[in-house]
Coordinates of C-alpha atoms in Angstrom, one line a residue:
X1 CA 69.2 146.5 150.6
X2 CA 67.8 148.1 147.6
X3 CA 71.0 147.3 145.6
X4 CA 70.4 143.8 146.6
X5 CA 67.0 143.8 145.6
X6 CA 68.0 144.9 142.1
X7 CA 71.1 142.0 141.7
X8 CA 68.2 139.7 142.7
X9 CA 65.9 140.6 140.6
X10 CA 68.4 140.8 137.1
X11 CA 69.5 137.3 138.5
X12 CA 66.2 135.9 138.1
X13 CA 65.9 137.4 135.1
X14 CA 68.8 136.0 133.5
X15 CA 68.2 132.5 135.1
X16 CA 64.3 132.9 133.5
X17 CA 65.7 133.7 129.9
X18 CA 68.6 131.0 130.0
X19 CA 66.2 128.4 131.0
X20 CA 63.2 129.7 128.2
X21 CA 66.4 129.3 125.6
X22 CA 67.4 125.7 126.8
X23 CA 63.9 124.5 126.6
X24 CA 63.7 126.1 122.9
X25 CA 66.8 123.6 122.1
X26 CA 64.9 120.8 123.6
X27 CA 61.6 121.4 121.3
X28 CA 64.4 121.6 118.2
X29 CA 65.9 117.6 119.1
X30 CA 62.2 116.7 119.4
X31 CA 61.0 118.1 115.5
X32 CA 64.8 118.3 113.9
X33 CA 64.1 114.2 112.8
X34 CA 60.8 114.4 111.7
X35 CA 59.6 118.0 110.8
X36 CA 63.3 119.9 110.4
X37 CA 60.6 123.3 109.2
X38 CA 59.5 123.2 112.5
X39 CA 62.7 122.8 114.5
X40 CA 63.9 125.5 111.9
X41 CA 61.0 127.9 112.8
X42 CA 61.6 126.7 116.5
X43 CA 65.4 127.8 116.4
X44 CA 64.5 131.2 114.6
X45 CA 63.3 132.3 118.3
X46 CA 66.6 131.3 119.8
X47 CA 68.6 134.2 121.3
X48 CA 72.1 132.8 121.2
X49 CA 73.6 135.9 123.3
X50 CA 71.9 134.1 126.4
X51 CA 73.3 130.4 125.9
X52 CA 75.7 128.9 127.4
X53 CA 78.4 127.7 125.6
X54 CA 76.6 123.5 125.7
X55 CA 73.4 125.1 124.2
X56 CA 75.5 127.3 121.7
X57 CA 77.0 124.2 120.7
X58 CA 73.7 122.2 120.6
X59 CA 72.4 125.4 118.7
X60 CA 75.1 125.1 116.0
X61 CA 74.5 121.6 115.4
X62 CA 71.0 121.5 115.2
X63 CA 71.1 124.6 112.5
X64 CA 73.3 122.7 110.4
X65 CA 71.1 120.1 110.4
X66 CA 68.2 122.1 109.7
X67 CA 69.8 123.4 106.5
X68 CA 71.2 119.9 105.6
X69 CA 67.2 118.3 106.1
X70 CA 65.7 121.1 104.8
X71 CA 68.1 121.7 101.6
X72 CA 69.1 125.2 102.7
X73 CA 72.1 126.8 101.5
X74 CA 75.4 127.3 103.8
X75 CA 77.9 130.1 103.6
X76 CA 80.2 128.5 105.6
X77 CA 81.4 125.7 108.0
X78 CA 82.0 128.6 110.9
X79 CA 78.8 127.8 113.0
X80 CA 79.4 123.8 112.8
X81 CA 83.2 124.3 113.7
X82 CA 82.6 126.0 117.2
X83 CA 80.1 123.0 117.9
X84 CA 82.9 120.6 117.2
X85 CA 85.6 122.6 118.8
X86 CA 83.1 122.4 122.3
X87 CA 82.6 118.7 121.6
X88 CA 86.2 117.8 121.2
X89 CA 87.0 118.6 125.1
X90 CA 83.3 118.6 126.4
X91 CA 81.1 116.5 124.7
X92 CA 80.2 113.3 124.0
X93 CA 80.9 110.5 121.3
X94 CA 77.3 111.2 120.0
X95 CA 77.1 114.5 120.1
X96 CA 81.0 114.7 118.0
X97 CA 79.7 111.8 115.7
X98 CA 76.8 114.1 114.5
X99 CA 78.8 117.4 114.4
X100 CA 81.5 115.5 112.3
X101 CA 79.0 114.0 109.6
X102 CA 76.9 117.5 109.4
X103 CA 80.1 119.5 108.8
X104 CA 81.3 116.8 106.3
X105 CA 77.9 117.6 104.9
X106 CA 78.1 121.6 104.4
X107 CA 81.8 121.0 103.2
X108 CA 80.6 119.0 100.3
X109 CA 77.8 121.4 99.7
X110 CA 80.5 124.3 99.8
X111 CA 82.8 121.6 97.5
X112 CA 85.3 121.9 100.2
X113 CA 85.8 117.9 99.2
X114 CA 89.1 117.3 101.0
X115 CA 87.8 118.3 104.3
X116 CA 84.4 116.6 103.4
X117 CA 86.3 113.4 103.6
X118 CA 88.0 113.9 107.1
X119 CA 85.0 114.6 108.8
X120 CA 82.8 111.9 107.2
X121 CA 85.9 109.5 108.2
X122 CA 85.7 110.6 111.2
X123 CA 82.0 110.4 111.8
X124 CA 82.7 106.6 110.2
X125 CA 85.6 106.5 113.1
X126 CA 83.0 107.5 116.0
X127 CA 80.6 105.8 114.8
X128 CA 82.4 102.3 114.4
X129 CA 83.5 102.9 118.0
X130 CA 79.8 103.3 119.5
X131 CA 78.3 101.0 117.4
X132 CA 75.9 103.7 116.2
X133 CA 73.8 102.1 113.4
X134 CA 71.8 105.4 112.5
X135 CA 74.7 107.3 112.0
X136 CA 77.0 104.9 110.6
X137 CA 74.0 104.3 108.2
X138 CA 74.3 108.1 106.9
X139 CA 78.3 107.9 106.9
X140 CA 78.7 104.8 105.2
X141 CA 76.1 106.5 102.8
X142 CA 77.7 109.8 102.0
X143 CA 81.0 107.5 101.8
X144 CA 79.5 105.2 99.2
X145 CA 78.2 108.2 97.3
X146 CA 81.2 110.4 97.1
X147 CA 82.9 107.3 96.2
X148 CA 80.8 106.4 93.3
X149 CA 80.8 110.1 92.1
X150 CA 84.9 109.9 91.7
X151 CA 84.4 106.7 90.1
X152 CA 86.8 105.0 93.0
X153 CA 85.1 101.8 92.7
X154 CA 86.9 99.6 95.2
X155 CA 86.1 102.1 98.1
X156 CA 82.3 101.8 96.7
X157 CA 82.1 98.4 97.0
X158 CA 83.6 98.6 100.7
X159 CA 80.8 101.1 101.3
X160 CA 78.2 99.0 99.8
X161 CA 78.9 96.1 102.0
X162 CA 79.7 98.2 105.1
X163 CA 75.9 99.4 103.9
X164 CA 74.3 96.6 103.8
X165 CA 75.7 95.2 107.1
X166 CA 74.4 98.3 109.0
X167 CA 70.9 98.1 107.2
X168 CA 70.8 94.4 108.3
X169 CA 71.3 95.6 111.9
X170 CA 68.9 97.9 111.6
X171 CA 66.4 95.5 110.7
X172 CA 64.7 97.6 107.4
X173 CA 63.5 95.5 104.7
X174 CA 63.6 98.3 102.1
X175 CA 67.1 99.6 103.1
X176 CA 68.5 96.1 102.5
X177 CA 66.9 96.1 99.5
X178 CA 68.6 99.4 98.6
X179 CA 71.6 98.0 99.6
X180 CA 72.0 94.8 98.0
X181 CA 71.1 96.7 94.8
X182 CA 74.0 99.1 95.4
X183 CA 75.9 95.5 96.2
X184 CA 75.1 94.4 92.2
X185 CA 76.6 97.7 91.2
X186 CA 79.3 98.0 92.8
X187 CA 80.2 94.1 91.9
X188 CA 79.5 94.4 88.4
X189 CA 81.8 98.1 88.1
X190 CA 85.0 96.0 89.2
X191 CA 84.0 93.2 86.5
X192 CA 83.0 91.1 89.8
X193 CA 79.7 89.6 87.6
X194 CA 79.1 86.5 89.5
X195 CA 78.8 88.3 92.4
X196 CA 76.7 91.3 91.0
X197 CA 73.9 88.5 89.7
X198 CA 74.2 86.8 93.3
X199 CA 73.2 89.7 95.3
X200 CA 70.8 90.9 92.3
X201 CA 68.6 87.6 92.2
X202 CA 68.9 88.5 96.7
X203 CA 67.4 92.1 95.8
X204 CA 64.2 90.9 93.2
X205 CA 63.5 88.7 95.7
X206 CA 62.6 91.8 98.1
X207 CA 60.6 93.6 95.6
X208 CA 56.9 92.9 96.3
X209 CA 55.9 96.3 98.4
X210 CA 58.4 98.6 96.3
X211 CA 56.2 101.7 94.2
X212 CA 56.8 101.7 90.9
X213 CA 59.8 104.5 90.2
X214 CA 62.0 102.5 92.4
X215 CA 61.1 99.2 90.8
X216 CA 61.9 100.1 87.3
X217 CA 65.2 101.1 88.8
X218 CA 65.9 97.7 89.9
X219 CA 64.8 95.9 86.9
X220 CA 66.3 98.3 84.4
X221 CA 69.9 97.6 86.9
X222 CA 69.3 93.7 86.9
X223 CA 68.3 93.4 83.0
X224 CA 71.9 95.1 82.3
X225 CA 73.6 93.2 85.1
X226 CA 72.4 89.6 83.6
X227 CA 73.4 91.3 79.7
X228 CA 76.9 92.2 81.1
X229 CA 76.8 88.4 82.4
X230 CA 76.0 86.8 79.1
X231 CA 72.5 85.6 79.8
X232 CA 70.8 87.7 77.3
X233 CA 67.6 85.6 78.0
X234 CA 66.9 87.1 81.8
X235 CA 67.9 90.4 80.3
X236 CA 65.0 90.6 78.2
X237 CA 62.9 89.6 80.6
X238 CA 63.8 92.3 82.8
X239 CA 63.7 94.7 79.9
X240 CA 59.9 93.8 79.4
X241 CA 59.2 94.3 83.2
X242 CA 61.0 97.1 83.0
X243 CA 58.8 98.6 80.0
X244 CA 55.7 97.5 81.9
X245 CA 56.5 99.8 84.6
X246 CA 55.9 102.9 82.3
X247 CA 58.5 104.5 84.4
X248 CA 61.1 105.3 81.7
X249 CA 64.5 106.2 83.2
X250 CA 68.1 105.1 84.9
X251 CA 69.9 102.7 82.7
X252 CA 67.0 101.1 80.7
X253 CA 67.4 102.0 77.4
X254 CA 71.1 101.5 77.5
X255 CA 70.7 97.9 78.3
X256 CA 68.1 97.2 75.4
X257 CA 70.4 99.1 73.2
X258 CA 73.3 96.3 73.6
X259 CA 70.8 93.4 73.3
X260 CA 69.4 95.2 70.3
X261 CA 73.3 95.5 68.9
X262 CA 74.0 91.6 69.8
X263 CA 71.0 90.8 67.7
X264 CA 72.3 93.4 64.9
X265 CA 69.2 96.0 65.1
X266 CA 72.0 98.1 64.3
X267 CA 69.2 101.2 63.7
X268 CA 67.3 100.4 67.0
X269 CA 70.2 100.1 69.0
X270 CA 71.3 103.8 68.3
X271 CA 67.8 105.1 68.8
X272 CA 67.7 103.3 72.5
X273 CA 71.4 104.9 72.9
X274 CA 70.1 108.3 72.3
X275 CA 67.2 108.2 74.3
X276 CA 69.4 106.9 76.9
X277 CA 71.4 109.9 76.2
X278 CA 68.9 112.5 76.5
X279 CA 67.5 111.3 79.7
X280 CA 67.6 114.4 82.7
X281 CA 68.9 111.7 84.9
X282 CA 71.6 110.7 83.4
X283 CA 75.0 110.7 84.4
X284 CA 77.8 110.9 83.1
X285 CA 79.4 107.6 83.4
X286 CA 76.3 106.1 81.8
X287 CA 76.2 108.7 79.0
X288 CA 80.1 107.4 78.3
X289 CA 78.6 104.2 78.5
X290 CA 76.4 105.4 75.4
X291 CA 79.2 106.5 73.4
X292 CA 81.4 104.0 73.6
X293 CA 78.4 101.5 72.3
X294 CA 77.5 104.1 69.2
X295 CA 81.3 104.2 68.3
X296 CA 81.2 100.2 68.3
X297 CA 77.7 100.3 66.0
X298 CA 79.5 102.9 63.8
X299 CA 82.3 100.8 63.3
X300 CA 80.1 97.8 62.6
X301 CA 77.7 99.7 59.9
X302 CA 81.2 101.2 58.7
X303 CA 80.5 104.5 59.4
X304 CA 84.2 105.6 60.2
X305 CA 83.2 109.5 60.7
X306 CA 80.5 109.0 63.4
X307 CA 82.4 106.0 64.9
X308 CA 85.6 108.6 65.1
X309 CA 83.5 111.3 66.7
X310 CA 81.9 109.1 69.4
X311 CA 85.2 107.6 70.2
X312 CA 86.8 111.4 70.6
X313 CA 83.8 111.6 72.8
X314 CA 84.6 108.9 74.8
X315 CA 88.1 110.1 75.5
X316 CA 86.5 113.7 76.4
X317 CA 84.3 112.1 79.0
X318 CA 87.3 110.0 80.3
X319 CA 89.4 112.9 80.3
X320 CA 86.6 115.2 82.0
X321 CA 86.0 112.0 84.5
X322 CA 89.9 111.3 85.1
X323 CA 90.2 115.6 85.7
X324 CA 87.0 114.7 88.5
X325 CA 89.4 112.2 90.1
X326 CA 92.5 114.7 89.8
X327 CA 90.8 117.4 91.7
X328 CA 88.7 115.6 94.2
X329 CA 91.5 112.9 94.8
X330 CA 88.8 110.9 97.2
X331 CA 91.0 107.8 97.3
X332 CA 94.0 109.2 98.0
X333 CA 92.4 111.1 100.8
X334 CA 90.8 107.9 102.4
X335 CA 93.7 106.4 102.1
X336 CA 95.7 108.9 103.8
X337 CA 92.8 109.1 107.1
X338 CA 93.2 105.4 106.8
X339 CA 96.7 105.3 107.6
X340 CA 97.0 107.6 110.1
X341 CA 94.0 106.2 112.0
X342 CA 95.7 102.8 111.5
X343 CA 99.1 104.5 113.3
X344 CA 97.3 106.2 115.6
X345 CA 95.5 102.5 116.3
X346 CA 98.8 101.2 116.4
X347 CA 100.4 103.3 118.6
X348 CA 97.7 103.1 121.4
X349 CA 97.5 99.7 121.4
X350 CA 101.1 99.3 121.4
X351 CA 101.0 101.7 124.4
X352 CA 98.3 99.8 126.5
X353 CA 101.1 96.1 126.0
X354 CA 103.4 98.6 127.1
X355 CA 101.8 99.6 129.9
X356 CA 100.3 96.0 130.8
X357 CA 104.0 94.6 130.4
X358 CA 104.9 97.6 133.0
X359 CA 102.1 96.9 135.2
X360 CA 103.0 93.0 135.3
X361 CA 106.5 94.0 135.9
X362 CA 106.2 95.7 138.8
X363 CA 103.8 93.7 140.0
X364 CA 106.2 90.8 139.8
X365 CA 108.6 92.3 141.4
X366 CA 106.6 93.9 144.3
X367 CA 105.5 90.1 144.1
X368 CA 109.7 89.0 144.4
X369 CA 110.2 91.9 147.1
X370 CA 107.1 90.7 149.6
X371 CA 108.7 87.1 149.1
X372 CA 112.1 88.0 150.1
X373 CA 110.5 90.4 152.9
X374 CA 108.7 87.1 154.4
X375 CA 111.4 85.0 153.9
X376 CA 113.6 86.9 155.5
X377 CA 111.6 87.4 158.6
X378 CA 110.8 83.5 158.9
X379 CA 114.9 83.2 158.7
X380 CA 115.2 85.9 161.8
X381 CA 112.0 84.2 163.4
X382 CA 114.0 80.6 162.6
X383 CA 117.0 81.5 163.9
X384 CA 115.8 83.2 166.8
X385 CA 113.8 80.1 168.1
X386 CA 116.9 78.0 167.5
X387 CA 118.9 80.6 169.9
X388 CA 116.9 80.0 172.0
X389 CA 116.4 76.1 172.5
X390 CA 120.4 76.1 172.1
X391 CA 120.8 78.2 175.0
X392 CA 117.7 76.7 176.9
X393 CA 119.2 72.7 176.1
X394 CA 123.0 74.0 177.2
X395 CA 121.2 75.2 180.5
X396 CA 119.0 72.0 180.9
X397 CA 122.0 70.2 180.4
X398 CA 123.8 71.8 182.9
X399 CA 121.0 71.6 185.6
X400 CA 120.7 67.5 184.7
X401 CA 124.8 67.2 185.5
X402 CA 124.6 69.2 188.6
X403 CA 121.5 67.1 190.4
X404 CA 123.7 64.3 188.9
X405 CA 126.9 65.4 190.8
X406 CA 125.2 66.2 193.9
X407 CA 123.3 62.8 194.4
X408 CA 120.2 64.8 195.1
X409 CA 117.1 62.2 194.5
X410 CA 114.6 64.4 193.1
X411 CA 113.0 62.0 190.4
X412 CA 110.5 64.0 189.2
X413 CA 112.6 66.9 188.9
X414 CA 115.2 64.9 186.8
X415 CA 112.6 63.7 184.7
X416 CA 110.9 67.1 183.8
X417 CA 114.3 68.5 183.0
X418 CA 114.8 65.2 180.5
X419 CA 111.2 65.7 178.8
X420 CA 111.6 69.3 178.4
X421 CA 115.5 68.8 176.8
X422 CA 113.4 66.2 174.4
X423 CA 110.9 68.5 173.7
X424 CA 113.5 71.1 172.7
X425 CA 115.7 68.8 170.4
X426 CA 112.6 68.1 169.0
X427 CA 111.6 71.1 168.5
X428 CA 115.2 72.2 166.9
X429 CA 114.7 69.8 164.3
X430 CA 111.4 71.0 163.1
X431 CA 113.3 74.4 163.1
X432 CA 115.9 73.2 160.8
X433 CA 113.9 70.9 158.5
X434 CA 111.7 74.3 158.0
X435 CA 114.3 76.3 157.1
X436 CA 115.6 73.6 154.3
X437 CA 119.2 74.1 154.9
X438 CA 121.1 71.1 154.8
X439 CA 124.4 73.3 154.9
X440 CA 122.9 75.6 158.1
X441 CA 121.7 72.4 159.3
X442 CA 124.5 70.6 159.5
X443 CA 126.7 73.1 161.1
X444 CA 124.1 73.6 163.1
X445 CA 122.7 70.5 164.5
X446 CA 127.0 70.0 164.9
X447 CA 126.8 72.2 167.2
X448 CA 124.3 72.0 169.2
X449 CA 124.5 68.2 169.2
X450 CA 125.0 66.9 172.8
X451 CA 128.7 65.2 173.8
X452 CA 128.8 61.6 174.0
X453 CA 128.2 61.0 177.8
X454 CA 128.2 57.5 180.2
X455 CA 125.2 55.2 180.6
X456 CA 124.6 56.8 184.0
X457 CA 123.9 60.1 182.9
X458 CA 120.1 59.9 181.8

C-alpha cells in the first residue's frame, strides 16, 4: 500500500510539472509576435528534461524565433532541426511551414546559404499549399532579399510580384507600397523602364501617411527611375523633394550626379558621386554604380589616369560581385528546388490519372461483369419460363384432343383449356420478343409452333 502511495504520489508530480511546462509554451505563442523579450524570458524557465517530445518541438521553434526577433546570435541549426525532424511525421503544415522559414533563417545567419535556400523554398512550398499569407509574406521576403543580394535579378523580380500579390491579400496599405517600390526596382535592374515608371507613379500615389526616412527613399528611387527613363524633367523634381526631406541617404546623390553630368557640371557631378560613395548605407552595387559614372566624367574632362583607375574599380567590384554569385550560387540552387519540386509535382499528379484511369477501369469492368451477371440470369429466367409454357401448351394440347376424341361435352371445360393455351402462346411471345433473339426465336417459336389441325379441332 505504501509503495502505491509513493508511485501515486511521483505520478502526480510528474503530471503537475509536465502540465506547468506546457502552459509556459502557451504564454511563449501568446508574447513570441509581439514582445519576443518576453517570450524569451518566458522560455528561460522552461525545463526541457520534462517535455514531451510536441512541447520540445514547439520549444525548439519558438527559441529560434526568439533569437531571429530579437537579433540574437545562433551556434547552430541543431535545436531547429529536431523541431523539423518531429514535424515532418507529426506535425502539421503550419507548424513545418514556420520551422522551415526559421531554420532557413539561422542558416543564413550561420552563411550556411545553400541550405538557407532549401528551407526558404520550402517554407515558399508550404506555404503556397495553405495559402498562408503571413508566412508566404516573410518567405517571398527573405527570397526577394537573398535574391537581390546575389544580384539574380530575374528571381527578384518574381519575388517582388509574388510580394506584392501577398501584400494585396493581406490588405496593408504600407506593405503594398513597399512592394510596388521593390516592383520599380526590380523592373528597372532588367532594363524593364516602362514598367519600373508604371508601378513607380502606383507607389507616390500611396505616399501621404509615410515618415519622412522612408519617403526620401522613395523619391530619391523614383527621381533615378524617371533619369534612367529619359525624362530628366520629373527627375529633378523628385531630386528637390527628395532634398526637402533633409533625410540624405539611399541613391540620392547618385541620381543628381547623372543629371548634373547630362547638363556638363562635370565638377558637381563628381562631388554628388563621392558623397554617394561615402554614404554608411551604401552598397555595393550602387557604389559600382558610382564608379562607372566617375570613369565616364574622367573620360569626358580627359582625365585618362582617374578615368583608368575607376574603370579598374569597376572590374574589381564586378569581379568581387561575380565571386558573390560564384560562392552563393542562389539561382542555380532555386533552380535546382524548382525542378525537383516540379518532378516531384509531376510524378504525383501523374500517379493520381493513374490511379483515376485504374479506378474507372475497374469500375467499368465490375460495371461489364454485373451486366453479364444479370443478363445471364434474365436468359436462365427466359428460358426457364419458355420450358415451361412449351411443356404446359404440349399438355393443354393433349387434354383439348382427348375431350375431342371422347365426345365428352364439357363446354366450359374445353373453353378454359383454349383461353389458357392462348394465354400461354401469348405469353411465349412476350418471352421471345424480350429476349431479342431472332435466331433463338425462330428455332424456337419452330418448335413449339402448333401442327396444322382440321376446322373441328377448336
Amino acid at each position: 500500500m505504501k509503495k502505491l502511495f509513493i508511485i501515486l504520489a511521483v505520478m502526480a508530480i510528474m503530471f503537475g510539472c509536465t502540465e506547468r511546462q506546457h502552459s509556459l509554451i502557451r504564454q511563449a505563442w501568446e508574447t513570441i509576435e509581439d514582445r519576443p523579450d518576453s517570450a524569451k524570458a518566458i522560455l528561460a524557465k522552461v525545463c526541457t528534461d520534462s517535455l514531451m517530445e510536441g512541447d520540445k518541438a514547439e520549444y525548439g521553434l519558438l527559441k529560434t524565433m526568439v533569437i531571429c526577433k530579437t537579433h540574437g546570435i545562433a551556434k547552430n541549426d541543431s535545436l531547429i532541426s529536431a523541431s523539423i525532424a518531429y514535424y515532418n511525421q507529426h506535425g502539421d503544415d503550419w507548424h513545418r511551414g514556420c520551422a522551415y522559414f526559421y531554420r532557413g533563417a539561422i542558416r543564413d545567419m550561420l552563411n550556411i546559404f545553400p541550405g538557407a535556400i532549401i528551407d526558404f523554398k520550402m517554407a515558399e512550398t508550404i506555404s503556397d499549399k495553405t495559402d498562408d499569407q503571413k508566412l508566404k509574406h516573410k518567405t517571398y521576403l527573405m527570397l526577394y532579399k537573398v535574391n537581390l543580394f546575389s544580384n539574380n535579378y530575374p528571381q527578384t523580380l518574381k519575388y517582388a510580384h509574388k510580394l506584392l500579390d501577398c501584400d494585396i491579400e493581406l490588405n496593408d496599405s504600407m506593405m503594398i507600397l513597399r512592394s510596388m517600390i521593390r516592383c520599380a526596382t526590380a523592373h528597372s535592374d532588367i532594363g524593364q523602364v516602362d514598367s519600373a515608371c508604371a508601378y513607380m507613379e502606383k507607389a507616390l500615389k500611396m505616399t501621404r501617411d509615410v515618415d519622412s526616412l522612408y519617403l526620401a527613399n522613395i523619391f530619391a528611387t523614383a527621381a533615378t527611375i524617371y533619369q534612367e527613363h529619359g525624362d530628366v524633367e520629373k527627375a529633378v523634381t523628385y531630386l528637390k523633394k527628395w532634398e526637402e526631406t533633409d533625410v540624405y541617404n539611399y541613391i540620392g546623390y547618385l541620381s543628381e550626379a547623372r543629371i548634373r553630368k547630362a547638363q556638363g557640371q562635370y565638377e558637381k557631378a563628381i562631388k554628388l558621386a563621392k558623397m554617394e560613395m561615402g554614404l554608411p548605407d551604401c552598397d555595393q552595387k550602387t557604389r559600382m554604380k558610382c564608379m562607372e559614372l566617375l570613369s565616364e566624367i574622367y573620360e569626358l574632362t580627359g582625365n585618362q589616369e582617374l578615368a583608368s583607375e575607376a574603370r579598374m574599380q569597376v572590374k574589381a567590384y564586378e569581379d568581387s560581385m561575380r565571386y558573390v554569385n560564384q560562392t552563393l550560387q542562389m539561382a542555380e540552387w532555386q533552380q535546382k528546388f524548382d525542378e525537383v519540386q516540379q518532378t516531384k509535382d509531376f510524378y504525383r499528379r501523374t500517379s493520381w490519372m493513374q490511379g483515376l484511369i485504374i479506378a474507372l477501369i475497374v469500375v467499368v469492368a465490375l460495371a461489364i461483369g454485373v451486366g453479364m451477371l444479370l443478363h445471364r440470369r434474365k436468359v436462365r429466367r427466359l428460358s426457364f419460363r419458355l420450358d415451361e409454357d412449351a411443356s404446359r401448351i404440349s399438355e393443354l394440347r393433349t387434354n383439348i384432343e382427348q375431350l375431342e376424341k371422347s365426345g365428352e361435352q364439357n363446354g366450359q371445360e374445353m373453353a378454359r383449356l383454349k383461353e389458357e393455351l392462348e394465354n400461354r402462346m401469348e405469353r411465349i411471345s412476350g418471352t421471345l420478343l424480350a429476349r431479342r433473339c431472332s435466331a433463338s426465336c425462330s428455332s424456337t417459336s419452330v418448335s413449339l409452333r402448333p401442327p396444322p389441325r382440321s376446322s373441328n379441332a377448336w
